[in-house]
Structures are given as C-alpha cells and as structure tokens.
Amino acid sequence: MTHGETAAEPRTALVTGANRGIGRAVAAELHRRNLRVVVTGRDAEAARAAAAEIGSGVRSHALDVTDPDGVIRSSEEIGPVDVLVCNAGVLLDMGTDPLSVPLELVERTLLVNLLGSWRVTQAFVPPMVRRGWGRVVLVSSGTTAEFGGALFAGAPGYSISKSALNGLTAMLAAQTEGSGVLVNAVNPGRVRTRMMPTQTTLPEEAARYIADVATLPADGPTGRFLTGNRSRG
Ligand SMILES: NC(=O)c1ccc[n+]([C@@H]2O[C@H](COP(=O)([O-])OP(=O)(O)OC[C@H]3O[C@@H](n4cnc5c(N)ncnc54)[C@H](OP(=O)(O)O)[C@@H]3O)[C@@H](O)[C@H]2O)c1
C-alpha cells in the first residue's frame, strides 16, 4: 500500500471524531505518513487541542456530523480533501435488545453513525470525483451482517446503524466507480477507547490499518468491508 505523499503535493485528509479514540490515532498516523491532516470534532477546543498534540501543521475544525448547516459550512471553509475518514460514532444501546430498546436511542444512533457519515460524504466526496482522486473510509463494526443471525442483537441500534453504513459504502463505491475515488468500510476490531474501555488492542494498531485503507493505491479495492483484526469489534 502506498503512503499519502505520492503526488508533488501531500494529500489532505479529514477525520471526523478525531479529538479522541480511534479517530485521533488515525489522524496521528496519517500525519506520520506525511498527509496534511484536518482534525475535526464536535467540540472546537477538543479538536484544536488534539491537533496541536499530534504535531505542527495539523489543522483543526469544529464539525458535528449531525449538524446539516455546519457540515456544509465546514466543507466550504476547509475546501476539497483527498482522504475522508468517517470515524465519528456513538454506542448508546449496549445491553438492550431489539424488542425493548428505546427507539429514541436507536434514532440518536442512526443520526450520528449512519446519517452523519452520509452527510459528510455528500459534502466532501463530490469534489473528489470532480478532481479524479479520493479515498473514503467509513469506520464500521463487526456487529454488522447483511442478513441473519450474525448481526449482534445486544446493541441493536448500533448494529443496524453499522450494517446500513456498509450498505452506504457499497452504494457510494458503485456510484464513484471509475472516477479515481475508492470507498471502503473498515471493521477496526475491538479497540480500547472510551467506547470499549476493557479491550486490549490499542487505537494506534487499528489506526495503522485504517490509514492503509485511506491511502490505497489506484488498483486497490472499492466497495469492500475490510477487517483490521480478527476480533469482532
Ligand atoms: N472501540 C471499538 O472497539 C470499536 C469497534 C468497532 C467500531 N468502532 C467504531 O470506531 C469509531 C470510533 O470509536 P472509538 O472507539 O474511538 O470511540 P470514542 O472514543 O467514543 O470516540 C468517538 C468519537 O466520535 C465523536 N462523535 C460522537 N458524536 C459525534 C458527532 N455528532 N459529531 C462529530 N463527532 C462525534 C466523539 O466526539 P466527542 O468526544 O465530542 O464525544 C469521539 O471523538 C466509531 O465509529 C465506532 O463505532 C469502535
């Protein structure tokens, strides 16, 4: 797999939910690989602090993926990016089940995990297509399944949101095929973050795999659900 600096200019990469957890580690890894990174987070100060800690030249921008006007404004202010990592996500319904989970929790989950990522792709992917180059990674989960018993029912809204995100990945890949834009979903595996505090795998390990997919060569796959490690995630 290639790194970001394949052209005369370094590629620009935007990561959502990059103030902490996997997103922050992905931003740091892409910076290490010489991409120009934009750390985004719904809290401007948290994004700014993370960007400053990652390194010099790392930009930050406030971006709440559930805010339609804010996403459009951000895309205008940031300008075109070459690499987009839709990482922002919430896990709100762990320990529930499909028959009793409060649908308000499912709704809030879908707003961030599915519609938030979708909205961000609508803002940032069309310029990639026009420019003829782009890499899009949608951070998914091993709780997903296309149909049937493998779908994890113990966090039903979350599982549905990530399964739908995989469906979105396939649709975006089909629509952008041949344009120079590659769109893939990644299951990072189980990673120790605020979302999954008892896991052993560190965000940096998941970030290396996500960064590989974010910097795929031109003949790399598109429309795939790629798994970083064997744990379910
Ligand atoms: N950890 C795992 O084992 C695991 C496994 C499979 C998949 N994943 C996926 O990996 C991604 C990152 O998760 P993580 O483990 O790093 O969790 P995390 O530490 O809880 O981080 C989640 C990130 O998403 C951000 N976020 C939440 N709502 C947002 C919104 N409306 N707009 C913008 N950002 C928002 C959070 O920002 P705030 O700080 O402002 O809340 C935070 O930066 C998620 O999509 C998650 O589903 C994680």
CSV table of C-alpha atoms and ligand atoms in Angstrom, one decimal:
chain,number,residue,atom,x,y,z
A,1,MET,CA,0.0,0.0,0.0
A,2,THR,CA,1.2,3.5,-0.8
A,3,HIS,CA,1.6,6.4,1.6
A,4,GLY,CA,-0.1,9.7,1.1
A,5,GLU,CA,2.7,11.7,-0.5
A,6,THR,CA,2.6,10.1,-3.9
A,7,ALA,CA,2.0,13.3,-5.9
A,8,ALA,CA,4.0,16.5,-5.9
A,9,GLU,CA,1.8,17.8,-3.1
A,10,PRO,CA,1.0,15.9,0.1
A,11,ARG,CA,-2.6,14.7,0.2
A,12,THR,CA,-5.1,16.4,2.5
A,13,ALA,CA,-7.0,14.1,4.9
A,14,LEU,CA,-10.0,14.9,7.1
A,15,VAL,CA,-11.0,12.7,10.0
A,16,THR,CA,-14.3,13.0,11.9
A,17,GLY,CA,-14.5,12.4,15.6
A,18,ALA,CA,-10.7,12.9,15.7
A,19,ASN,CA,-10.4,14.5,19.1
A,20,ARG,CA,-10.0,11.2,20.8
A,21,GLY,CA,-10.1,7.4,20.4
A,22,ILE,CA,-9.6,5.7,17.1
A,23,GLY,CA,-10.2,8.9,15.1
A,24,ARG,CA,-7.4,10.7,16.9
A,25,ALA,CA,-5.0,7.8,16.4
A,26,VAL,CA,-5.9,7.8,12.6
A,27,ALA,CA,-5.2,11.5,12.4
A,28,ALA,CA,-1.8,11.0,14.0
A,29,GLU,CA,-1.0,8.0,11.8
A,30,LEU,CA,-1.9,10.0,8.6
A,31,HIS,CA,0.2,12.9,9.9
A,32,ARG,CA,3.1,10.5,10.4
A,33,ARG,CA,2.6,9.3,6.8
A,34,ASN,CA,3.0,13.0,5.6
A,35,LEU,CA,-0.6,13.8,4.8
A,36,ARG,CA,-1.9,17.2,5.6
A,37,VAL,CA,-4.4,16.4,8.3
A,38,VAL,CA,-7.6,18.2,9.4
A,39,VAL,CA,-8.7,17.0,12.9
A,40,THR,CA,-12.4,17.5,13.3
A,41,GLY,CA,-14.6,17.1,16.4
A,42,ARG,CA,-17.9,18.5,17.6
A,43,ASP,CA,-16.1,20.4,20.3
A,44,ALA,CA,-13.8,23.0,18.7
A,45,GLU,CA,-11.4,23.3,21.6
A,46,ALA,CA,-11.0,19.5,21.9
A,47,ALA,CA,-10.3,19.3,18.2
A,48,ARG,CA,-7.8,22.1,18.5
A,49,ALA,CA,-6.0,20.5,21.4
A,50,ALA,CA,-5.8,17.1,19.7
A,51,ALA,CA,-4.4,18.7,16.5
A,52,ALA,CA,-1.8,20.7,18.5
A,53,GLU,CA,-0.7,17.5,20.3
A,54,ILE,CA,-0.4,15.5,17.1
A,55,GLY,CA,2.1,17.8,15.5
A,56,SER,CA,2.8,21.1,13.8
A,57,GLY,CA,0.9,21.9,10.7
A,58,VAL,CA,-2.1,19.8,11.7
A,59,ARG,CA,-5.3,21.8,11.3
A,60,SER,CA,-8.5,21.5,13.3
A,61,HIS,CA,-12.1,22.4,12.6
A,62,ALA,CA,-15.3,22.1,14.6
A,63,LEU,CA,-17.5,19.5,12.9
A,64,ASP,CA,-20.7,18.0,14.4
A,65,VAL,CA,-21.7,15.4,11.8
A,66,THR,CA,-25.4,15.7,12.9
A,67,ASP,CA,-25.5,19.5,12.0
A,68,PRO,CA,-26.5,19.9,8.3
A,69,ASP,CA,-25.6,23.6,8.0
A,70,GLY,CA,-22.4,23.0,10.0
A,71,VAL,CA,-21.2,20.3,7.7
A,72,ILE,CA,-21.9,22.4,4.6
A,73,ARG,CA,-20.1,25.4,6.2
A,74,SER,CA,-17.2,23.2,7.1
A,75,SER,CA,-16.8,21.8,3.6
A,76,GLU,CA,-16.7,25.4,2.3
A,77,GLU,CA,-14.2,26.6,4.9
A,78,ILE,CA,-11.9,23.6,4.7
A,79,GLY,CA,-12.1,23.2,0.9
A,80,PRO,CA,-11.5,19.9,-1.0
A,81,VAL,CA,-9.9,17.0,0.7
A,82,ASP,CA,-8.3,13.9,-0.8
A,83,VAL,CA,-8.9,11.5,2.0
A,84,LEU,CA,-12.0,11.3,4.2
A,85,VAL,CA,-12.3,9.1,7.2
A,86,CYS,CA,-15.8,9.0,8.6
A,87,ASN,CA,-15.0,7.8,12.1
A,88,ALA,CA,-17.4,9.7,14.4
A,89,GLY,CA,-19.7,7.2,16.1
A,90,VAL,CA,-21.7,6.5,19.2
A,91,LEU,CA,-22.7,3.3,21.1
A,92,LEU,CA,-25.7,4.1,23.1
A,93,ASP,CA,-27.7,0.9,23.4
A,94,MET,CA,-25.3,-1.7,24.6
A,95,GLY,CA,-27.1,-4.3,26.8
A,96,THR,CA,-30.5,-3.8,25.3
A,97,ASP,CA,-32.4,-6.0,22.9
A,98,PRO,CA,-34.4,-5.3,19.8
A,99,LEU,CA,-37.8,-5.7,21.4
A,100,SER,CA,-37.3,-3.3,24.3
A,101,VAL,CA,-34.5,-0.9,23.2
A,102,PRO,CA,-35.9,2.7,23.5
A,103,LEU,CA,-36.2,3.8,19.9
A,104,GLU,CA,-35.1,7.2,20.9
A,105,LEU,CA,-31.7,5.7,21.4
A,106,VAL,CA,-31.8,4.0,18.0
A,107,GLU,CA,-32.8,7.3,16.4
A,108,ARG,CA,-29.9,9.1,18.0
A,109,THR,CA,-27.5,6.3,17.0
A,110,LEU,CA,-28.7,6.4,13.4
A,111,LEU,CA,-28.3,10.2,13.3
A,112,VAL,CA,-24.6,10.0,14.1
A,113,ASN,CA,-23.4,6.6,12.8
A,114,LEU,CA,-25.4,6.5,9.5
A,115,LEU,CA,-26.8,9.9,8.6
A,116,GLY,CA,-23.8,11.8,10.0
A,117,SER,CA,-21.4,9.8,7.9
A,118,TRP,CA,-23.7,10.0,4.9
A,119,ARG,CA,-24.0,13.8,5.2
A,120,VAL,CA,-20.2,14.2,5.5
A,121,THR,CA,-19.7,12.1,2.3
A,122,GLN,CA,-22.3,14.2,0.5
A,123,ALA,CA,-20.3,17.3,1.3
A,124,PHE,CA,-16.8,16.0,0.6
A,125,VAL,CA,-17.0,13.3,-2.0
A,126,PRO,CA,-18.3,15.2,-5.0
A,127,PRO,CA,-15.2,17.4,-5.1
A,128,MET,CA,-13.1,14.2,-5.0
A,129,VAL,CA,-15.0,12.9,-8.1
A,130,ARG,CA,-14.5,16.2,-9.9
A,131,ARG,CA,-10.8,16.1,-9.1
A,132,GLY,CA,-10.5,12.5,-10.1
A,133,TRP,CA,-8.9,11.1,-6.9
A,134,GLY,CA,-10.1,10.2,-3.5
A,135,ARG,CA,-10.1,7.7,-0.7
A,136,VAL,CA,-13.0,7.3,1.6
A,137,VAL,CA,-13.1,5.1,4.7
A,138,LEU,CA,-16.3,4.5,6.7
A,139,VAL,CA,-15.5,3.1,10.1
A,140,SER,CA,-17.9,0.3,10.6
A,141,SER,CA,-18.0,-2.6,13.1
A,142,GLY,CA,-18.0,-6.4,13.4
A,143,THR,CA,-21.5,-6.2,14.9
A,144,THR,CA,-22.9,-6.0,11.3
A,145,ALA,CA,-24.4,-8.6,9.0
A,146,GLU,CA,-26.1,-8.3,5.7
A,147,PHE,CA,-28.9,-10.5,6.9
A,148,GLY,CA,-29.5,-13.1,9.5
A,149,GLY,CA,-28.2,-14.3,12.9
A,150,ALA,CA,-24.7,-12.9,12.8
A,151,LEU,CA,-26.0,-9.4,13.5
A,152,PHE,CA,-25.2,-8.5,17.1
A,153,ALA,CA,-28.6,-8.1,18.9
A,154,GLY,CA,-27.1,-6.8,22.2
A,155,ALA,CA,-26.7,-3.3,20.8
A,156,PRO,CA,-29.5,-3.4,18.2
A,157,GLY,CA,-29.5,0.3,17.1
A,158,TYR,CA,-25.7,0.3,16.8
A,159,SER,CA,-25.6,-2.9,14.8
A,160,ILE,CA,-28.3,-1.7,12.4
A,161,SER,CA,-26.5,1.6,12.0
A,162,LYS,CA,-23.3,0.0,11.1
A,163,SER,CA,-25.0,-2.6,8.8
A,164,ALA,CA,-26.6,0.3,7.0
A,165,LEU,CA,-23.2,2.1,6.8
A,166,ASN,CA,-21.9,-1.0,5.0
A,167,GLY,CA,-24.8,-0.7,2.6
A,168,LEU,CA,-24.0,3.0,2.1
A,169,THR,CA,-20.4,2.1,1.4
A,170,ALA,CA,-21.4,-0.3,-1.4
A,171,MET,CA,-23.7,2.3,-3.0
A,172,LEU,CA,-21.1,5.1,-2.8
A,173,ALA,CA,-18.5,2.8,-4.3
A,174,ALA,CA,-20.8,1.8,-7.2
A,175,GLN,CA,-21.6,5.5,-7.9
A,176,THR,CA,-18.0,6.6,-7.9
A,177,GLU,CA,-16.6,3.6,-9.7
A,178,GLY,CA,-14.0,4.5,-12.3
A,179,SER,CA,-13.7,8.1,-11.0
A,180,GLY,CA,-10.5,7.6,-9.1
A,181,VAL,CA,-12.3,7.5,-5.8
A,182,LEU,CA,-12.2,4.3,-3.7
A,183,VAL,CA,-14.8,3.9,-0.9
A,184,ASN,CA,-14.4,1.1,1.7
A,185,ALA,CA,-15.8,0.2,5.1
A,186,VAL,CA,-13.4,-1.0,7.8
A,187,ASN,CA,-14.1,-3.0,10.9
A,188,PRO,CA,-11.3,-1.8,13.3
A,189,GLY,CA,-11.8,-4.8,15.6
A,190,ARG,CA,-12.3,-4.3,19.3
A,191,VAL,CA,-10.2,-1.4,20.5
A,192,ARG,CA,-9.6,0.2,23.9
A,193,THR,CA,-11.3,3.6,23.8
A,194,ARG,CA,-13.9,5.3,25.9
A,195,MET,CA,-16.5,3.3,23.8
A,196,MET,CA,-14.9,-0.1,24.7
A,197,PRO,CA,-12.7,0.6,27.7
A,198,THR,CA,-11.9,-3.0,28.7
A,199,GLN,CA,-10.4,-4.1,25.3
A,200,THR,CA,-6.6,-4.7,25.0
A,201,THR,CA,-5.9,-3.6,21.4
A,202,LEU,CA,-4.7,0.0,21.3
A,203,PRO,CA,-6.2,2.6,18.9
A,204,GLU,CA,-2.8,3.0,17.3
A,205,GLU,CA,-2.9,-0.6,15.9
A,206,ALA,CA,-6.4,-0.1,14.4
A,207,ALA,CA,-5.3,3.3,13.1
A,208,ARG,CA,-2.5,1.7,11.1
A,209,TYR,CA,-4.9,-0.5,9.2
A,210,ILE,CA,-7.4,2.3,8.7
A,211,ALA,CA,-4.6,4.5,7.4
A,212,ASP,CA,-3.6,1.7,5.0
A,213,VAL,CA,-7.1,1.7,3.6
A,214,ALA,CA,-7.2,5.5,3.5
A,215,THR,CA,-4.0,5.5,1.3
A,216,LEU,CA,-4.8,2.6,-1.1
A,217,PRO,CA,-3.1,2.6,-4.4
A,218,ALA,CA,-5.1,3.2,-7.6
A,219,ASP,CA,-5.7,-0.5,-8.2
A,220,GLY,CA,-6.9,-1.0,-4.6
A,221,PRO,CA,-10.4,-2.4,-3.8
A,222,THR,CA,-13.6,-0.3,-3.6
A,223,GLY,CA,-16.9,-1.2,-2.1
A,224,ARG,CA,-15.4,-3.7,0.3
A,225,PHE,CA,-15.9,-4.4,4.0
A,226,LEU,CA,-12.3,-4.8,5.3
A,227,THR,CA,-11.4,-6.2,8.7
A,228,GLY,CA,-8.3,-4.9,10.5
A,229,ASN,CA,-8.0,-7.7,13.1
A,230,ARG,CA,-9.9,-10.9,13.9
A,231,SER,CA,-11.9,-9.6,17.0
A,232,ARG,CA,-15.5,-8.8,16.3
A,233,GLY,CA,-15.4,-5.1,17.1
B,1,LIG,N1,-13.6,0.9,20.1
B,1,LIG,C1,-14.0,-0.2,19.4
B,1,LIG,O1,-13.8,-1.4,19.9
B,1,LIG,C2,-14.8,-0.1,18.1
B,1,LIG,C3,-15.2,-1.3,17.5
B,1,LIG,C4,-15.8,-1.2,16.2
B,1,LIG,C5,-16.1,0.0,15.7
B,1,LIG,N2,-15.7,1.2,16.3
B,1,LIG,C6,-16.0,2.5,15.7
B,1,LIG,O2,-14.9,3.3,15.7
B,1,LIG,C7,-15.3,4.7,15.7
B,1,LIG,C8,-14.5,5.4,16.8
B,1,LIG,O3,-14.9,4.9,18.0
B,1,LIG,P1,-14.0,4.9,19.3
B,1,LIG,O4,-13.9,3.6,19.8
B,1,LIG,O5,-12.8,5.7,19.1
B,1,LIG,O6,-15.0,5.7,20.3
B,1,LIG,P2,-14.9,7.0,21.2
B,1,LIG,O7,-13.6,7.0,21.9
B,1,LIG,O8,-16.1,7.0,21.9
B,1,LIG,O9,-14.8,8.2,20.1
B,1,LIG,C9,-16.0,8.5,19.4
B,1,LIG,C10,-15.7,9.8,18.7
B,1,LIG,O10,-16.8,10.2,17.9
B,1,LIG,C11,-17.1,11.5,18.2
B,1,LIG,N3,-18.5,11.9,17.9
B,1,LIG,C12,-19.6,11.4,18.5
B,1,LIG,N4,-20.7,12.0,18.1
B,1,LIG,C13,-20.3,13.0,17.2
B,1,LIG,C14,-20.9,13.9,16.4
B,1,LIG,N5,-22.2,14.1,16.4
B,1,LIG,N6,-20.1,14.7,15.5
B,1,LIG,C15,-18.8,14.5,15.5
B,1,LIG,N7,-18.1,13.6,16.3
B,1,LIG,C16,-18.9,12.9,17.1
B,1,LIG,C17,-16.7,11.7,19.6
B,1,LIG,O11,-16.7,13.1,20.0
B,1,LIG,P3,-16.9,13.6,21.5
B,1,LIG,O12,-15.6,13.5,22.2
B,1,LIG,O13,-17.3,15.0,21.3
B,1,LIG,O14,-17.9,12.8,22.1
B,1,LIG,C18,-15.4,11.0,19.6
B,1,LIG,O15,-14.4,11.8,19.0
B,1,LIG,C19,-16.8,4.7,15.9
B,1,LIG,O16,-17.4,4.8,14.6
B,1,LIG,C20,-17.1,3.3,16.5
B,1,LIG,O17,-18.4,2.9,16.2
B,1,LIG,C21,-15.1,1.1,17.6
